Short mmCIF file of C-alpha atoms and ligand atoms in Angstrom, two decimals:
data_model
loop_
_atom_site.label_atom_id
_atom_site.label_comp_id
_atom_site.label_asym_id
_atom_site.label_seq_id
_atom_site.Cartn_x
_atom_site.Cartn_y
_atom_site.Cartn_z
CA UNK A 1 11.98 143.98 108.19
CA UNK A 2 12.14 141.95 104.91
CA UNK A 3 12.79 145.01 102.83
CA UNK A 4 15.68 145.93 105.10
CA UNK A 5 17.32 142.54 104.95
CA UNK A 6 16.74 142.42 101.17
CA UNK A 7 18.50 145.76 100.69
CA UNK A 8 21.25 144.67 103.08
CA UNK A 9 21.79 141.54 101.03
CA UNK A 10 21.77 143.45 97.73
CA UNK A 11 24.14 145.99 99.18
CA UNK A 12 26.57 143.31 100.21
CA UNK A 13 26.33 141.68 96.80
CA UNK A 14 26.96 145.02 95.14
CA UNK A 15 29.94 145.69 97.42
CA UNK A 16 31.37 142.29 96.56
CA UNK A 17 30.84 142.93 92.87
CA UNK A 18 32.41 146.35 93.21
CA UNK A 19 35.51 144.95 94.89
CA UNK A 20 35.77 142.26 92.20
CA UNK A 21 35.47 144.94 89.53
CA UNK A 22 38.16 146.97 91.22
CA UNK A 23 40.45 143.96 91.18
CA UNK A 24 39.71 143.44 87.52
CA UNK A 25 40.41 147.10 86.90
CA UNK A 26 43.74 146.85 88.69
CA UNK A 27 44.54 143.73 86.73
CA UNK A 28 43.58 145.47 83.48
CA UNK A 29 45.70 148.51 84.29
CA UNK A 30 48.60 146.19 85.08
CA UNK A 31 48.17 144.33 81.79
CA UNK A 32 47.90 147.53 79.74
CA UNK A 33 50.99 148.89 81.51
CA UNK A 34 52.88 145.64 80.90
CA UNK A 35 52.03 145.63 77.21
CA UNK A 36 53.00 149.32 76.86
CA UNK A 37 56.27 148.56 78.62
CA UNK A 38 57.03 145.68 76.30
CA UNK A 39 56.21 147.73 73.19
CA UNK A 40 58.55 150.53 74.26
CA UNK A 41 61.16 147.92 75.19
CA UNK A 42 60.89 146.36 71.74
CA UNK A 43 61.04 149.74 69.99
CA UNK A 44 64.16 150.57 71.99
CA UNK A 45 65.79 147.24 71.08
CA UNK A 46 64.96 147.67 67.37
CA UNK A 47 66.60 151.09 67.33
CA UNK A 48 70.18 149.86 67.84
CA UNK A 49 70.44 147.51 64.83
CA UNK A 50 68.41 149.87 62.64
CA UNK A 51 70.65 152.84 63.48
CA UNK A 52 73.64 150.70 62.60
CA UNK A 53 72.08 149.57 59.28
CA UNK A 54 71.29 153.16 58.30
CA UNK A 55 74.69 154.49 59.45
CA UNK A 56 76.77 151.90 57.58
CA UNK A 57 74.62 152.13 54.45
CA UNK A 58 75.10 155.91 54.43
CA UNK A 59 78.86 155.46 54.84
CA UNK A 60 78.91 152.94 52.00
CA UNK A 61 76.93 155.23 49.68
CA UNK A 62 79.05 158.25 50.54
CA UNK A 63 82.21 156.40 49.62
CA UNK A 64 80.70 155.15 46.38
CA UNK A 65 79.43 158.57 45.39
CA UNK A 66 82.85 160.04 46.01
CA UNK A 67 84.23 157.24 43.78
CA UNK A 68 87.23 156.34 45.89
CA UNK A 69 88.27 152.94 44.59
CA UNK A 70 91.33 152.73 46.86
CA UNK A 71 91.96 149.41 48.58
CA UNK A 72 91.41 150.90 52.02
CA UNK A 73 87.98 152.12 51.02
CA UNK A 74 86.92 148.83 49.55
CA UNK A 75 87.87 147.17 52.83
CA UNK A 76 85.78 149.75 54.66
CA UNK A 77 82.95 149.04 52.25
CA UNK A 78 83.14 145.33 52.85
CA UNK A 79 83.16 145.90 56.59
CA UNK A 80 80.13 148.20 56.27
CA UNK A 81 78.20 145.53 54.39
CA UNK A 82 79.17 142.89 56.96
CA UNK A 83 77.90 145.10 59.77
CA UNK A 84 74.68 145.78 57.89
CA UNK A 85 74.18 142.04 57.47
CA UNK A 86 74.90 141.39 61.15
CA UNK A 87 72.46 144.07 62.27
CA UNK A 88 69.84 142.81 59.81
CA UNK A 89 70.15 139.32 61.26
CA UNK A 90 69.83 140.66 64.81
CA UNK A 91 66.74 142.60 63.77
CA UNK A 92 65.15 139.47 62.31
CA UNK A 93 65.97 137.50 65.46
CA UNK A 94 64.48 140.23 67.65
CA UNK A 95 61.28 140.21 65.62
CA UNK A 96 60.97 136.42 65.46
CA UNK A 97 61.66 136.03 69.17
CA UNK A 98 59.19 138.76 70.06
CA UNK A 99 56.53 137.04 67.94
CA UNK A 100 57.30 133.78 69.74
CA UNK A 101 56.82 135.42 73.16
CA UNK A 102 53.55 137.03 72.12
CA UNK A 103 52.31 133.70 70.72
CA UNK A 104 52.98 132.19 74.13
CA UNK A 105 51.40 135.11 76.02
CA UNK A 106 48.29 134.82 73.82
CA UNK A 107 48.07 131.11 74.70
CA UNK A 108 48.71 130.17 71.06
CA UNK A 109 51.97 128.31 71.44
CA UNK A 110 51.21 124.62 71.00
CA UNK A 111 53.57 121.76 71.69
CA UNK A 112 53.76 118.33 70.03
CA UNK A 113 54.25 115.63 72.68
CA UNK A 114 56.33 112.82 71.21
CA UNK A 115 58.19 109.91 72.73
CA UNK A 116 61.89 110.50 72.14
CA UNK A 117 65.14 108.62 72.44
CA UNK A 118 66.88 110.96 74.92
CA UNK A 119 70.43 109.98 73.86
CA UNK A 120 69.65 110.63 70.17
CA UNK A 121 68.23 114.05 70.86
CA UNK A 122 71.19 115.03 73.05
CA UNK A 123 73.61 113.91 70.32
CA UNK A 124 71.89 115.95 67.65
CA UNK A 125 72.07 119.06 69.86
CA UNK A 126 75.76 118.41 70.58
CA UNK A 127 76.50 118.10 66.86
CA UNK A 128 75.17 121.61 66.33
CA UNK A 129 76.91 123.10 69.35
CA UNK A 130 80.34 121.45 69.12
CA UNK A 131 81.76 123.79 66.43
CA UNK A 132 80.87 126.83 68.59
CA UNK A 133 82.71 125.37 71.60
CA UNK A 134 85.65 124.38 69.44
CA UNK A 135 85.89 127.88 67.97
CA UNK A 136 86.42 129.24 71.49
CA UNK A 137 88.62 126.32 72.56
CA UNK A 138 86.20 125.32 75.30
CA UNK A 139 85.91 121.67 76.20
CA UNK A 140 82.45 120.17 76.04
CA UNK A 141 81.88 117.47 78.68
CA UNK A 142 78.80 115.25 78.50
CA UNK A 143 77.65 113.20 81.43
CA UNK A 144 74.38 111.54 80.53
CA UNK A 145 74.87 107.95 81.75
CA UNK A 146 71.99 108.35 84.18
CA UNK A 147 69.61 109.80 81.61
CA UNK A 148 66.26 108.08 81.01
CA UNK A 149 66.16 106.11 77.76
CA UNK A 150 62.83 107.55 76.72
CA UNK A 151 60.80 110.59 77.66
CA UNK A 152 57.77 112.37 76.27
CA UNK A 153 58.60 115.89 75.15
CA UNK A 154 58.24 118.19 72.15
CA UNK A 155 61.57 117.27 70.51
CA UNK A 156 62.02 120.48 68.49
CA UNK A 157 61.25 122.64 71.50
CA UNK A 158 63.56 120.64 73.76
CA UNK A 159 66.30 121.05 71.16
CA UNK A 160 65.60 124.79 71.17
CA UNK A 161 65.87 124.90 74.99
CA UNK A 162 69.18 123.00 75.04
CA UNK A 163 70.70 124.88 72.10
CA UNK A 164 69.85 128.13 73.82
CA UNK A 165 71.33 127.15 77.19
CA UNK A 166 74.46 125.69 75.60
CA UNK A 167 75.07 128.62 73.28
CA UNK A 168 74.65 131.04 76.20
CA UNK A 169 77.12 128.94 78.20
CA UNK A 170 79.61 129.23 75.34
CA UNK A 171 78.94 132.92 74.73
CA UNK A 172 79.47 133.89 78.37
CA UNK A 173 82.57 131.74 78.95
CA UNK A 174 86.08 132.71 77.91
CA UNK A 175 87.98 129.62 79.05
CA UNK A 176 87.43 126.27 80.72
CA UNK A 177 84.60 123.89 80.07
CA UNK A 178 80.90 123.49 79.43
CA UNK A 179 79.24 120.47 80.98
CA UNK A 180 75.96 118.88 79.99
CA UNK A 181 74.48 116.48 82.51
CA UNK A 182 71.24 114.44 82.38
CA UNK A 183 69.69 112.18 84.98
CA UNK A 184 66.45 110.66 86.23
CA UNK A 185 65.40 112.85 89.16
CA UNK A 186 62.65 110.62 90.59
CA UNK A 187 59.98 108.26 89.30
CA UNK A 188 58.14 111.11 87.58
CA UNK A 189 60.82 113.55 86.50
CA UNK A 190 64.14 113.83 84.73
CA UNK A 191 66.61 116.68 84.59
CA UNK A 192 69.19 118.24 82.31
CA UNK A 193 71.76 120.77 83.43
CA UNK A 194 74.22 122.98 81.61
CA UNK A 195 77.19 124.21 83.65
CA UNK A 196 79.81 126.68 82.49
CA UNK A 197 82.97 128.17 83.95
CA UNK A 198 82.10 131.62 82.63
CA UNK A 199 81.47 135.14 83.87
CA UNK A 200 78.58 134.17 86.18
CA UNK A 201 75.45 136.16 87.03
CA UNK A 202 74.99 138.46 90.03
CA UNK A 203 72.14 137.65 92.47
CA UNK A 204 70.29 140.81 91.31
CA UNK A 205 70.54 139.82 87.68
CA UNK A 206 69.54 136.22 88.44
CA UNK A 207 66.13 137.52 89.48
CA UNK A 208 65.65 139.14 86.04
CA UNK A 209 67.33 136.95 83.45
CA UNK A 210 64.03 135.30 82.44
CA UNK A 211 62.39 138.69 81.77
CA UNK A 212 62.14 139.63 78.09
CA UNK A 213 64.96 141.89 76.79
CA UNK A 214 66.96 141.71 80.03
CA UNK A 215 70.74 141.57 79.55
CA UNK A 216 73.01 141.59 82.57
CA UNK A 217 76.20 142.73 80.91
CA UNK A 218 75.24 145.27 78.29
CA UNK A 219 78.61 146.96 78.65
CA UNK A 220 80.48 143.87 77.57
CA UNK A 221 80.19 144.36 73.82
CA UNK A 222 82.18 141.22 73.13
CA UNK A 223 79.66 138.83 74.60
CA UNK A 224 76.53 140.83 74.14
CA UNK A 225 76.52 142.58 70.82
CA UNK A 226 74.47 139.85 69.18
CA UNK A 227 72.17 139.09 72.13
CA UNK A 228 68.46 139.86 72.16
CA UNK A 229 67.71 139.23 75.83
CA UNK A 230 64.83 137.02 74.69
CA UNK A 231 66.45 133.57 74.67
CA UNK A 232 65.90 132.74 78.34
CA UNK A 233 62.44 134.35 78.33
CA UNK A 234 61.44 131.88 75.59
CA UNK A 235 63.23 128.96 77.27
CA UNK A 236 61.41 129.52 80.57
CA UNK A 237 58.04 129.74 78.80
CA UNK A 238 58.70 126.51 76.88
CA UNK A 239 59.78 124.69 80.04
CA UNK A 240 56.62 125.89 81.77
CA UNK A 241 54.47 124.69 78.85
CA UNK A 242 56.07 121.26 79.16
CA UNK A 243 55.07 121.15 82.82
CA UNK A 244 58.66 121.57 83.95
CA UNK A 245 60.78 123.97 85.90
CA UNK A 246 64.03 125.87 85.27
CA UNK A 247 66.51 126.95 87.94
CA UNK A 248 69.75 128.87 87.92
CA UNK A 249 72.68 128.68 90.31
CA UNK A 250 75.48 131.09 89.64
CA UNK A 251 78.40 132.96 91.11
CA UNK A 252 79.99 136.03 89.55
CA UNK A 253 83.38 135.22 88.08
CA UNK A 254 82.97 131.46 88.65
CA UNK A 255 80.22 130.26 86.36
CA UNK A 256 76.60 129.21 86.14
CA UNK A 257 74.41 126.10 86.14
CA UNK A 258 71.01 126.09 84.50
CA UNK A 259 68.87 123.06 85.41
CA UNK A 260 65.71 122.05 83.58
CA UNK A 261 63.43 119.54 85.32
CA UNK A 262 60.86 117.85 83.09
CA UNK A 263 58.10 115.27 83.60
CA UNK A 264 58.92 111.84 82.15
CA UNK A 265 55.36 111.35 80.92
CA UNK A 266 53.28 113.79 78.89
CA UNK A 267 51.10 115.92 81.07
CA UNK A 268 48.10 117.87 79.80
CA UNK A 269 50.10 120.39 77.71
P1 LIG B 301 70.94 137.08 75.37
O1 LIG B 301 70.50 137.04 73.96
O2 LIG B 301 71.32 138.46 75.83
O3 LIG B 301 71.98 136.05 75.71
P2 LIG B 301 69.20 135.57 77.14
O4 LIG B 301 67.76 135.74 77.45
O5 LIG B 301 69.63 134.25 76.59
O6 LIG B 301 69.62 136.76 76.20
O7 LIG B 301 70.02 135.85 78.48
C1 LIG B 301 69.71 137.00 79.24
C2 LIG B 301 70.94 137.48 79.97
O8 LIG B 301 71.30 136.53 80.98
C3 LIG B 301 72.19 137.61 79.11
O9 LIG B 301 72.25 138.84 78.46
C4 LIG B 301 73.30 137.46 80.12
O10 LIG B 301 73.52 138.69 80.79
C5 LIG B 301 72.71 136.48 81.14
N1 LIG B 301 73.15 135.08 80.89
C6 LIG B 301 72.45 134.10 80.29
N2 LIG B 301 73.14 132.95 80.29
C7 LIG B 301 74.29 133.20 80.93
C8 LIG B 301 75.44 132.41 81.28
N3 LIG B 301 75.52 131.11 80.97
N4 LIG B 301 76.45 133.02 81.95
C9 LIG B 301 76.37 134.33 82.30
N5 LIG B 301 75.33 135.12 82.00
C10 LIG B 301 74.30 134.58 81.33
#
């Protein structure tokens, strides 16, 4: 009798272990697949700027070797160098942003909780962003009367989040306004939103915009030639690290609102 119940018990234990192992195997396969996907994604993204750097450098060299010092050629040369520089910068941004994401995914991204003067931080972000809005003749409206005076955040990271959301708002808007709003949501949380009157995001794309390398409007060279598709992926990870939440509300052709909700006090970051 005892032997039977012992083997039954062991068998059940083994079955449980086996099913746990299977789960772990599935999880492992998923992780390996995800990391392979992101490597091939990255390689694909690096190809575009690199091809452009090589192509324009070859053009430049060809013209120099042929020694054609005509004005038209020197303009072409200058343009080639400008494009090489632009692609080089994009490449650097792609690499830095990818490193940032992998630091987060490896659990190595650390934040520095600091008590900040909310108004001061907002003003410093606006100072950086205003010239971009002015260059596109977009009005920048700030409505932060209901903001908390103080909050505990990582100031550099919050600046990064806001700069990213505001520069996206400017990049994807051709006319109208960009509005920044801040308010105390309840006794534990405060919120910041960035609203634009831009091209908007389709419901399908809304589900993917926080995925690394996703870009909804690849065809629109104008807005997207210097995008990496990593900005929102980093923003959402930073918000999560701060114990907050990010939401998007958008309508194609009308505009978008990104809202970040953050705890007022430091949580265990
Ligand atoms: P990117 O460098 O391409 O802007 P992001 O991660 O910041 O990368 O954004 C991902 C994609 O989400 C963008 O390519 C764009 O299609 C869409 N997007 C982000 N912000 C906005 C916005 N304010 N209005 C419309 N589309 C947006």
